[in-house]
XYZ file of C-alpha atoms in Angstrom:
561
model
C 72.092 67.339 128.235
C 72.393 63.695 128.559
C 70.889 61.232 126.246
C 68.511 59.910 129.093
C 67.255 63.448 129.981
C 66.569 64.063 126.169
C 64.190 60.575 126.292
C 62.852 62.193 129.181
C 61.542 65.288 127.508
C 60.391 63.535 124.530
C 58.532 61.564 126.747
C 57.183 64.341 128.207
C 56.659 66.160 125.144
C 54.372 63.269 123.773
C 52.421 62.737 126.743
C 51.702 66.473 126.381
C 50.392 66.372 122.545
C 48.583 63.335 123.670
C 46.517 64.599 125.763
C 45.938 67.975 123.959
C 44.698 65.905 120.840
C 42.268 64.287 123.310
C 41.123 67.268 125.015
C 40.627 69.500 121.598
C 38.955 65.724 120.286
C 36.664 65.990 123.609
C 35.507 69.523 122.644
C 34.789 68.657 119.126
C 32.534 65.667 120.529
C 31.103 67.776 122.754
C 30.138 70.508 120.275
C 28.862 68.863 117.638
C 26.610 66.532 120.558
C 25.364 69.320 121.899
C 24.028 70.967 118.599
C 23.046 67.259 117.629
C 21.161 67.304 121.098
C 19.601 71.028 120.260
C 18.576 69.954 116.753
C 16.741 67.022 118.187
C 15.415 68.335 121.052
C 13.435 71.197 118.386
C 12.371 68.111 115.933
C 10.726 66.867 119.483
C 8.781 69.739 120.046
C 7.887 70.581 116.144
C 6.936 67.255 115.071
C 3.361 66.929 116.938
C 2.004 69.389 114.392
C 2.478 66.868 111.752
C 0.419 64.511 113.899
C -3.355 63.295 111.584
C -6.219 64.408 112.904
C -7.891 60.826 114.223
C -11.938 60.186 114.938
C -13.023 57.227 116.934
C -16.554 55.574 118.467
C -17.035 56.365 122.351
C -20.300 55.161 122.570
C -24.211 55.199 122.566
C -27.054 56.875 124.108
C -30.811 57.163 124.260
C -31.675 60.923 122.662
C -32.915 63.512 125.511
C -33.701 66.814 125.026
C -32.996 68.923 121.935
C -28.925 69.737 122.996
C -27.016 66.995 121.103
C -24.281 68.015 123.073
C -24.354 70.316 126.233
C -22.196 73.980 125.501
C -21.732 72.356 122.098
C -22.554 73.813 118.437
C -25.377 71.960 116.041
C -25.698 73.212 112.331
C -25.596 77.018 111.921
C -26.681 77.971 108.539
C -26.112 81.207 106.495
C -29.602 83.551 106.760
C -31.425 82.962 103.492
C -31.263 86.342 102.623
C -27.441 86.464 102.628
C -27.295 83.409 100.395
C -30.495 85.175 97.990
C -28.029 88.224 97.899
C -24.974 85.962 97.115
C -26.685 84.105 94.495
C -28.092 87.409 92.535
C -24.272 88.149 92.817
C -23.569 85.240 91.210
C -21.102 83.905 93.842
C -23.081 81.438 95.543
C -22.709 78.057 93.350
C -25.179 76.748 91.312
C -27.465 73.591 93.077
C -26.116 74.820 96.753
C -26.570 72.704 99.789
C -25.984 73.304 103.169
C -23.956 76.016 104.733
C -22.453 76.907 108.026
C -21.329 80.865 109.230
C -17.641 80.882 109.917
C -16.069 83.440 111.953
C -19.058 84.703 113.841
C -20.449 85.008 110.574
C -18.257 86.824 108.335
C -17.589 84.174 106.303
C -19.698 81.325 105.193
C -19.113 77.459 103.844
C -21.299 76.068 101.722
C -21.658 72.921 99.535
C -21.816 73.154 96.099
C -23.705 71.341 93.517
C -20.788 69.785 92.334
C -19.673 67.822 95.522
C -17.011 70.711 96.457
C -16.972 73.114 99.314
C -17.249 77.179 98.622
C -16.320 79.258 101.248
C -17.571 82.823 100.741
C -16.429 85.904 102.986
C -16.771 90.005 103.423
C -13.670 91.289 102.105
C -14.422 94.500 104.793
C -15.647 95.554 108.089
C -19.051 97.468 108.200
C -22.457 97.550 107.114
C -23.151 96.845 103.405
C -19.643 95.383 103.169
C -18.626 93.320 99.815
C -18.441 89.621 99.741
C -15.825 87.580 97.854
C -15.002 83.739 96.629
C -12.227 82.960 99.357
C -11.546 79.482 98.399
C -12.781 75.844 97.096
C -12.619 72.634 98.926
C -12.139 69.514 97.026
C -14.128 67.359 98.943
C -14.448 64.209 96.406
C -17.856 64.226 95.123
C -19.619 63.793 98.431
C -22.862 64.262 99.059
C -23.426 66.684 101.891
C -25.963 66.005 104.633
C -25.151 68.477 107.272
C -22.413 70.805 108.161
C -21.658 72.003 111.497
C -18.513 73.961 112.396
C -16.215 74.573 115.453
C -17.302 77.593 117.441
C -13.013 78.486 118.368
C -11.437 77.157 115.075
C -12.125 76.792 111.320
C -12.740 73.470 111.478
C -15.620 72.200 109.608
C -17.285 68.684 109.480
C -19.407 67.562 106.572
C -21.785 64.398 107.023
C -23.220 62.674 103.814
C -26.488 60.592 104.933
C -24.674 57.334 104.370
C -22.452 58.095 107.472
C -19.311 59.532 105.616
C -17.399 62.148 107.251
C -14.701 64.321 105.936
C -13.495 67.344 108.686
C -11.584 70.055 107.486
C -9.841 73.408 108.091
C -10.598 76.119 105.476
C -7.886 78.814 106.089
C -5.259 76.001 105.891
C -7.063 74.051 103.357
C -6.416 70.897 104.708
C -8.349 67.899 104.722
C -7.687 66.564 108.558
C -9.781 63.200 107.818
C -12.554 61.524 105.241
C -14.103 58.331 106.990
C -17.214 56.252 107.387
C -18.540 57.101 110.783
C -19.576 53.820 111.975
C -23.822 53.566 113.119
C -24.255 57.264 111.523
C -26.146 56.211 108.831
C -29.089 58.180 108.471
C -28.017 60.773 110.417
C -30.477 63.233 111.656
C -28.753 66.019 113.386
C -24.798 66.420 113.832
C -23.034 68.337 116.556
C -19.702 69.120 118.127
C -18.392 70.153 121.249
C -16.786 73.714 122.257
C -13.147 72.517 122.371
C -13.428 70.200 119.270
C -13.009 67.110 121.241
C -16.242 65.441 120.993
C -18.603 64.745 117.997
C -22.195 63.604 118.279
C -24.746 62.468 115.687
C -28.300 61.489 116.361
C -29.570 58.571 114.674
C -33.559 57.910 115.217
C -33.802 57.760 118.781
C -29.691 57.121 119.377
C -27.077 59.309 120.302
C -23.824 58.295 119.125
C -20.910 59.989 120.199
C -17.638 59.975 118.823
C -13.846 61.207 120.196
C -11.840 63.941 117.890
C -8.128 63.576 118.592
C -7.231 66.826 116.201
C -4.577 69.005 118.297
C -3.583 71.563 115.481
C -5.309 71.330 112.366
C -4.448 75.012 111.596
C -0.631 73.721 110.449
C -0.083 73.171 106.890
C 1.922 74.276 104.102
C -1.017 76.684 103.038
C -1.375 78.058 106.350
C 2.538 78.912 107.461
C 3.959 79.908 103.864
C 0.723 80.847 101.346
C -1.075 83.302 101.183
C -4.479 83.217 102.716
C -7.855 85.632 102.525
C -9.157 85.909 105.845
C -12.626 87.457 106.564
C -12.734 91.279 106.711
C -9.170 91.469 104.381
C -9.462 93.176 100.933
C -7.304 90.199 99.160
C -5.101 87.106 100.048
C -2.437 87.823 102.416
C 0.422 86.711 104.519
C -0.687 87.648 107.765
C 1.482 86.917 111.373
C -1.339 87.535 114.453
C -0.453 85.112 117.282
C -3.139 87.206 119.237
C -6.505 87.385 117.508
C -8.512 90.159 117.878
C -11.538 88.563 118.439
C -13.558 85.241 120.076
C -14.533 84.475 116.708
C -11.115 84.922 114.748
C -8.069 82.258 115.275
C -4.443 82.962 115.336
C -2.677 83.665 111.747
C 0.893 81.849 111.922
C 2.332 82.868 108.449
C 5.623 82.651 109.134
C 6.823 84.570 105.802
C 6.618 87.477 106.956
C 9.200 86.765 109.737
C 10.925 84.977 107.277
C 11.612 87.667 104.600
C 12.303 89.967 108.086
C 14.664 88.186 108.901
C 16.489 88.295 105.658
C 15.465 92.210 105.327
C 17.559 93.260 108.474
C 20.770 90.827 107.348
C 20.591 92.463 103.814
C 20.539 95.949 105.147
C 23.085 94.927 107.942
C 25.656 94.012 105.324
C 24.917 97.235 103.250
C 26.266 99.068 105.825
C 28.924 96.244 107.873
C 30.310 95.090 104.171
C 31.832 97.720 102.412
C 32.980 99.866 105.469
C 34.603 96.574 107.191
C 36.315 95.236 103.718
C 37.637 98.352 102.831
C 38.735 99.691 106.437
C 40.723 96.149 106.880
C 41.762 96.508 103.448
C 44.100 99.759 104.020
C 44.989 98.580 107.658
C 46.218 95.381 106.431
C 48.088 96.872 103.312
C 48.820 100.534 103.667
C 48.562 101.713 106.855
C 51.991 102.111 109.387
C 52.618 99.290 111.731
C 52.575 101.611 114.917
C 49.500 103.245 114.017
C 47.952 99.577 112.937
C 48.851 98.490 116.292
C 46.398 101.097 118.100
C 43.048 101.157 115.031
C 42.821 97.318 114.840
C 42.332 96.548 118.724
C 40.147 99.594 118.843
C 37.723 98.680 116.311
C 37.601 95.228 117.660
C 36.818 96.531 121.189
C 34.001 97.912 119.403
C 32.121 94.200 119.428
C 32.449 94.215 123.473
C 29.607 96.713 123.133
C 26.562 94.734 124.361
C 23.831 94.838 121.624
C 21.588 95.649 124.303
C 22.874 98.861 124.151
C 23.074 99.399 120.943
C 19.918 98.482 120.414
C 18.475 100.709 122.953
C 20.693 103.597 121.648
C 19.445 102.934 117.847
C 15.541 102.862 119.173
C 15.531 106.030 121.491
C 18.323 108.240 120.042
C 18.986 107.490 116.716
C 15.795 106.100 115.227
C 14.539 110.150 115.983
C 17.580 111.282 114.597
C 17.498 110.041 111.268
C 13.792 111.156 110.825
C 14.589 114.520 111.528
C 17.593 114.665 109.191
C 16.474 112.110 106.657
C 17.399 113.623 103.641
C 20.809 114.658 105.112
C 21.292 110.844 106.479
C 20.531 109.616 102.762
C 22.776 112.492 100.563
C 25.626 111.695 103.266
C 27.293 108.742 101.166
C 27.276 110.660 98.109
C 28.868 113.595 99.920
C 30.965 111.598 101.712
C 32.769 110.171 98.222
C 32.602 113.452 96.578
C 33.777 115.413 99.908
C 36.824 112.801 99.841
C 37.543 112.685 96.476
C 37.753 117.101 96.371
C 40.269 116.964 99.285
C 41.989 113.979 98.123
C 42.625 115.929 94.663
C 43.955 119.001 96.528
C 46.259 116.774 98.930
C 47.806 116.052 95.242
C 48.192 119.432 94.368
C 49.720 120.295 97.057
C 53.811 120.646 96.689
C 55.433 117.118 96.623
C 57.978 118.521 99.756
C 54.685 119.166 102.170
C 53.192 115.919 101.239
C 56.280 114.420 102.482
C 56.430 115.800 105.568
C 53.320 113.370 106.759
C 54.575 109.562 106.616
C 52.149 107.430 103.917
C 50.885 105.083 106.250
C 49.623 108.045 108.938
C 47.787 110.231 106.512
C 44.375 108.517 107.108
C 44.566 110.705 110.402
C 44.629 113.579 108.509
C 41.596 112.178 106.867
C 39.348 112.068 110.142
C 38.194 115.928 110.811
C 37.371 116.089 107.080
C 35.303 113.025 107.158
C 33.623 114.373 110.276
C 33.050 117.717 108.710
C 31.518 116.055 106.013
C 28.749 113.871 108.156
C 28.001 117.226 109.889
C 27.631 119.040 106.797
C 25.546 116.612 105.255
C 23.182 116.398 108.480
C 23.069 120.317 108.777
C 22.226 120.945 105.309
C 18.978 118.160 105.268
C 16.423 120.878 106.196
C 17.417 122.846 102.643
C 17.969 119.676 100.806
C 14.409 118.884 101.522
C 12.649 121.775 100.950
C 14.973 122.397 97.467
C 14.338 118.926 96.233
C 11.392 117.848 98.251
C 8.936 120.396 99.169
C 9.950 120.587 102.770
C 8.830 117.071 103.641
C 10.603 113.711 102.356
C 8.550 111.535 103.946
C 5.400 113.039 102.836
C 6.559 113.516 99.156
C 7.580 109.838 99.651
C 3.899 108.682 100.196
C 2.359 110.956 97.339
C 4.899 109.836 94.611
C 5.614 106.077 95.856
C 3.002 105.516 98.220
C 5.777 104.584 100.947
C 5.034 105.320 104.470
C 7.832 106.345 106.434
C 8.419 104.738 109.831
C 10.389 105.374 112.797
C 11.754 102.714 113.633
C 12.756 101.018 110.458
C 14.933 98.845 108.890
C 17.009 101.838 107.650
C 17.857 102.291 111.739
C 18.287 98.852 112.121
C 20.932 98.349 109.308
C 22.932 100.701 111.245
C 22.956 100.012 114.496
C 22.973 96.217 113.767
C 26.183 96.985 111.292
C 27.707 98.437 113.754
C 27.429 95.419 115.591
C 28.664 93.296 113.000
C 31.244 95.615 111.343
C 34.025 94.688 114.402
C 33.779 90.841 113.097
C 34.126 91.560 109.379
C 36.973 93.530 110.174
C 38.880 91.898 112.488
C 39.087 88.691 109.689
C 39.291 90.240 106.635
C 42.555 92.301 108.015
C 43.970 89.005 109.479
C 43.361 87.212 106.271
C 45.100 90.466 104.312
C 47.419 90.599 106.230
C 48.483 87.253 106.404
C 48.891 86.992 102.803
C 52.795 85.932 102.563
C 55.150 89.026 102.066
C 57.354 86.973 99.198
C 54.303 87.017 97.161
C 54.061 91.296 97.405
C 57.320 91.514 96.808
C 57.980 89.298 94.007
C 54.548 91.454 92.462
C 56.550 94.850 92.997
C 59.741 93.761 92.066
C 58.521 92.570 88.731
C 56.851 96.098 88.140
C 53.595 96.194 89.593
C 51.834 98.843 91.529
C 51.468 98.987 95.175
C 47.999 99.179 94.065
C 47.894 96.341 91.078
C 49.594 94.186 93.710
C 46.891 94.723 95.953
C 44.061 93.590 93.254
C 45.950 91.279 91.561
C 48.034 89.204 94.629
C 46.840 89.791 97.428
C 43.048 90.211 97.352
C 42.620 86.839 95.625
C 44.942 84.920 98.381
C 42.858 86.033 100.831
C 39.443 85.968 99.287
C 38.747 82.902 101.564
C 39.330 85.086 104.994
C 37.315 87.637 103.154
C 34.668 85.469 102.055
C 34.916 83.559 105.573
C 34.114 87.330 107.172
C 31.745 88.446 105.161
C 29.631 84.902 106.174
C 29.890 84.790 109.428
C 28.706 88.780 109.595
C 25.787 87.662 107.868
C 25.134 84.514 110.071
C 24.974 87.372 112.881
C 22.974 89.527 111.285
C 20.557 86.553 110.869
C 20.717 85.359 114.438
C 20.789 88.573 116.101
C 17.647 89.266 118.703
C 18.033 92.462 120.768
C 18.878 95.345 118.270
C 16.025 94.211 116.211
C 13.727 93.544 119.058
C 14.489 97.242 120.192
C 14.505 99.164 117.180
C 12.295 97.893 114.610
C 8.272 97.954 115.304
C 8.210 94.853 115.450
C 5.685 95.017 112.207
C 5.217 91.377 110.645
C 4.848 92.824 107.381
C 6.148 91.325 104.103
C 7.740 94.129 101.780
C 11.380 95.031 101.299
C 10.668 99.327 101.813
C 14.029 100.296 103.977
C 11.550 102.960 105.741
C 9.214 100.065 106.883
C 9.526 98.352 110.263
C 10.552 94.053 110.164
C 10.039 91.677 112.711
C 12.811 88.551 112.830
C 12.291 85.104 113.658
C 14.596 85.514 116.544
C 12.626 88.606 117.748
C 9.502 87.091 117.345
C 10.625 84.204 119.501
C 11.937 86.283 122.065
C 8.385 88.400 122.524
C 6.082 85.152 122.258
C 7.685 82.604 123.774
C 6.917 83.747 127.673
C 3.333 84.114 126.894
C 2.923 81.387 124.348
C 0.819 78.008 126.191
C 2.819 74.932 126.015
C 1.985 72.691 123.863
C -0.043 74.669 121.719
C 0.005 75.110 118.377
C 1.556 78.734 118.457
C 4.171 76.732 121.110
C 5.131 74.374 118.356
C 4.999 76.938 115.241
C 7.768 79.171 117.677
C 9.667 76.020 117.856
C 9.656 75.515 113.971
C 10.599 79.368 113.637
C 13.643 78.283 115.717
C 14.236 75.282 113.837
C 14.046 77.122 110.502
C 16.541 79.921 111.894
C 18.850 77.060 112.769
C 18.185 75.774 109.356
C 19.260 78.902 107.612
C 22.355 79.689 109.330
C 23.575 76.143 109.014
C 22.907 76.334 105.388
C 24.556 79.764 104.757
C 27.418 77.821 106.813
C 28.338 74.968 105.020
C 27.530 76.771 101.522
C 29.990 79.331 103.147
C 32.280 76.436 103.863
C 32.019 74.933 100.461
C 32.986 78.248 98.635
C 36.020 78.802 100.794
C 37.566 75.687 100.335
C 37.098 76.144 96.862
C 38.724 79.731 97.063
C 41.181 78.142 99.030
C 42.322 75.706 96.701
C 41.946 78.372 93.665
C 44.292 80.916 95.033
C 46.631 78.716 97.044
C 49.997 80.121 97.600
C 52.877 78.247 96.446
């Protein structure tokens, strides 16, 4: 080739990497501005919750009637004989003032001697129910006048006679404003309207009437992470009820109950995905023939082409049944499954060296496959005698009685597996290219200086690749986190905040995917979904970069040569 047609390919060749760098640059641009865009877009729709409550003068009118305000709500205090029964309790505080019913009356706010506000509540439905202390307000010393209350929310508004306001919401217990209510000095009645929009006070022979800008007072740190005692509950809880069961009640948006959920169905994911996908790439990538490597490794990776739909519909009608029936079998089959392994793996040994020999090293594991699916069906058959040996006949009853855990169908037990399934394909497929991609001169220069195939493995070649393995083992979990339809489908659904692996979970990415279509836009239940997606973005950009962090550092650790 001539000089002038080797310029020419150069040429060519650089023209080529040119515009590769530019294109791969335009993707990267494009990526990151469309999360950028995405993050922004959920700040947008989150941030009007942290919007102040504001109240403002309208304007001034000649008293008529007795109504204040028409459909609106004037002061509604407790019945004297509730607050006589309180006091002989000694839960009513000492010098009361005014109160207001709460809840359609199942809870109560009253002002204390002291200047603070004491909200008082039945702790349970039904006649002769008890009452309990549910929380103080700090209100500053002031010197309550009146009281009134919204009819839809638990928003209260105190009025001292010298025309300063403070408005608050008890179950978040949050302050939403403290002002001097211009010309409400001397204040003889005090209303507000239906919606919360409108406040009136009636001054002599005046009206005055004042506009409440106070969109979601319900949000506050109290309200979407701590613990709260609501009326007719036995004790403080975190409680997730977009849909409240009554006029009277509002909607409870704890959000740590989808929180720990969330986190409940990842942990038991990677219980199942972790050790199965480490160790199965493990002995592809080390032990196993090339020919017979060449058919497992694309079949367990076709395995993630399943559509979690499926598997999620599979895991909720099919196997969620299953496992109850066979519980005890379902929880002894690990331990048989070691021990079963371990027995035949001892006789292989004992077998003459010259049969052993006749099956090549690297294909035994198929030799391996009948036994471990004897073992699963042994396991299964035998729950129905395991339980009633060990367990009276009934696991999940004798769980109850001794630990006072309620089994559940569709639990995070059922979800761990199906979802692992789901995620095992991905830990496997990069912890066997990370293995396997350790450099051969480094195995070899192991063996040849008198190490074990098997001290090799441990002490070369699982440290060079702990980054891959490290890599897989986060980005499985950053599925588990994010994933919607196998824990939509097989789960309950149960907002409930324990860590029992025979209890249902509901996810923040579940959650968002049942409320969403029915949630109003631009309500506060709109904007809290939002905020559940802005906190799942959160967490899997944090278990990212920390992710990120720890394999550089792994990376730089174990670097070969």
């Amino acid at each position: 080739m001539s000089r002038l047609a080797h310029a020419r390919v150069d040429r060519r060749r650089r023209w080529v990497d040119r515009g590769t760098s530019v294109l791969v640059g335009a993707a990267g641009v494009g990526v990151l501005g469309t999360i950028l865009l995405m993050l922004l877009y959920l700040l947008w729709e989150v941030m009007p919750l942290l919007q102040p409550a504001t109240i403002s003068y309208s304007h001034s009118e000649a008293a008529s009637g007795t109504a204040l305000l028409p459909g609106g709500r004037g002061p509604d205090p407790a019945p004297p004989a509730l607050l006589a029964e309180l006091a002989d309790a000694g839960l009513l505080p000492a010098g009361a003032g005014p109160s207001v019913r709460l809840a359609g009356g199942r809870s109560i706010l009253v002002a204390a001697g002291d200047g603070g506000l004491v909200e008082l509540g039945r702790t349970s439905a039904g006649p002769g129910e008890p009452w309990a202390r549910f929380r103080r307000l700090d209100s500053g010393g002031l010197p309550v006048r009146w009281l009134v209350a919204e009819p839809r929310r638990a928003v209260v508004y105190a009025l001292a006679a010298d025309g300063r306001l403070q408005g608050w919401h008890t179950l978040a217990e949050r302050r939403l404003f403290a002002t001097q209510l211009p010309r409400a000095a001397g204040a003889d009645a005090l209303a507000v309207a239906g919606d919360g929009t409108r406040l009136a006070v009636r001054v002599g022979e005046t009206v005055h009437h004042y506009r409440v800008r106070n969109p979601h007072p319900e949000v506050s740190f109290t309200s979407l992470w701590a613990a709260a005692w609501h009326p007719d509950y036995p004790a403080p809880a975190r409680v997730w009820s977009s849909s409240p069961a009554g006029a009277s009640d509002e909607p409870k948006l704890n959000l740590a109950p989808l929180a720990l959920g969330t986190f409940k169905a990842a942990v038991y994911t990677m219980l199942f995905a972790a050790p199965l996908g480490v160790l199965a790439a493990v002995y592809t990538a080390y032990f196993m023939a090339r020919p017979l490597r060449r058919l497992v490794k694309p079949g367990i990776e076709l395995m993630e082409a399943v559509p979690t739909v499926v598997l999620g519909f599979l895991a909720g009608l099919w196997l969620a049944p299953r496992v109850e029936d066979s519980l005890a079998g379902v929880l002894a089959a690990p331990l048989v499954l070691v021990l079963g392994v371990m027995a035949v793996g001892g006789l292989w040994s004992a077998l003459p060296r010259r049969w052993r020999r006749r099956v090549p090293l690297g294909f035994r594991p198929l030799l391996m496959l009948p036994v471990v699916a004897l073992l699963c069906w042994a396991s299964l058959a035998a729950s129905p005698q395991l339980e009633a040996a060990c367990f009276g006949g009934d696991l999940s009853g004798w769980l109850e009685r001794q630990f006072g855990i309620a089994y559940q169908q569709r639990n995070a037990l059922v979800v761990g597996m199906a979802m692992g399934f789901a995620v095992l394909p991905t830990v496997f497929s990069i912890t066997e290219d990370a293995i396997f991609s350790v450099p051969r001169s480094l195995s070899d220069g192991s063996l040849a200086l008198g190490a074990t195939r098997w001290q090799t493995l441990t002490g070369v070649v699982l440290p060079t690749a702990s980054p891959g393995i490290f890599s897989a083992l986060m980005i499985g979990l950053g599925r588990a986190i994010g994933e919607t339809m196998i824990v939509l489908m097989a789960t309950g659904n149960t907002p409930i905040l324990d860590l029992d692996p025979f209890s249902g979970l509901r996810s923040l990415s579940a959650n968002i995917a049942m409320e969403a279509p029915e949630s109003i836009v631009g309500s506060t239940h709109f904007r809290v979904l939002f905020l559940a997606a802005l906190l799942l973005f959160a967490f899997t950009f944090v278990i990212n970069t920390l992710a990120e962090l720890v394999r550089q550092r792994l990376r730089y650790r174990y670097a070969a040569g």
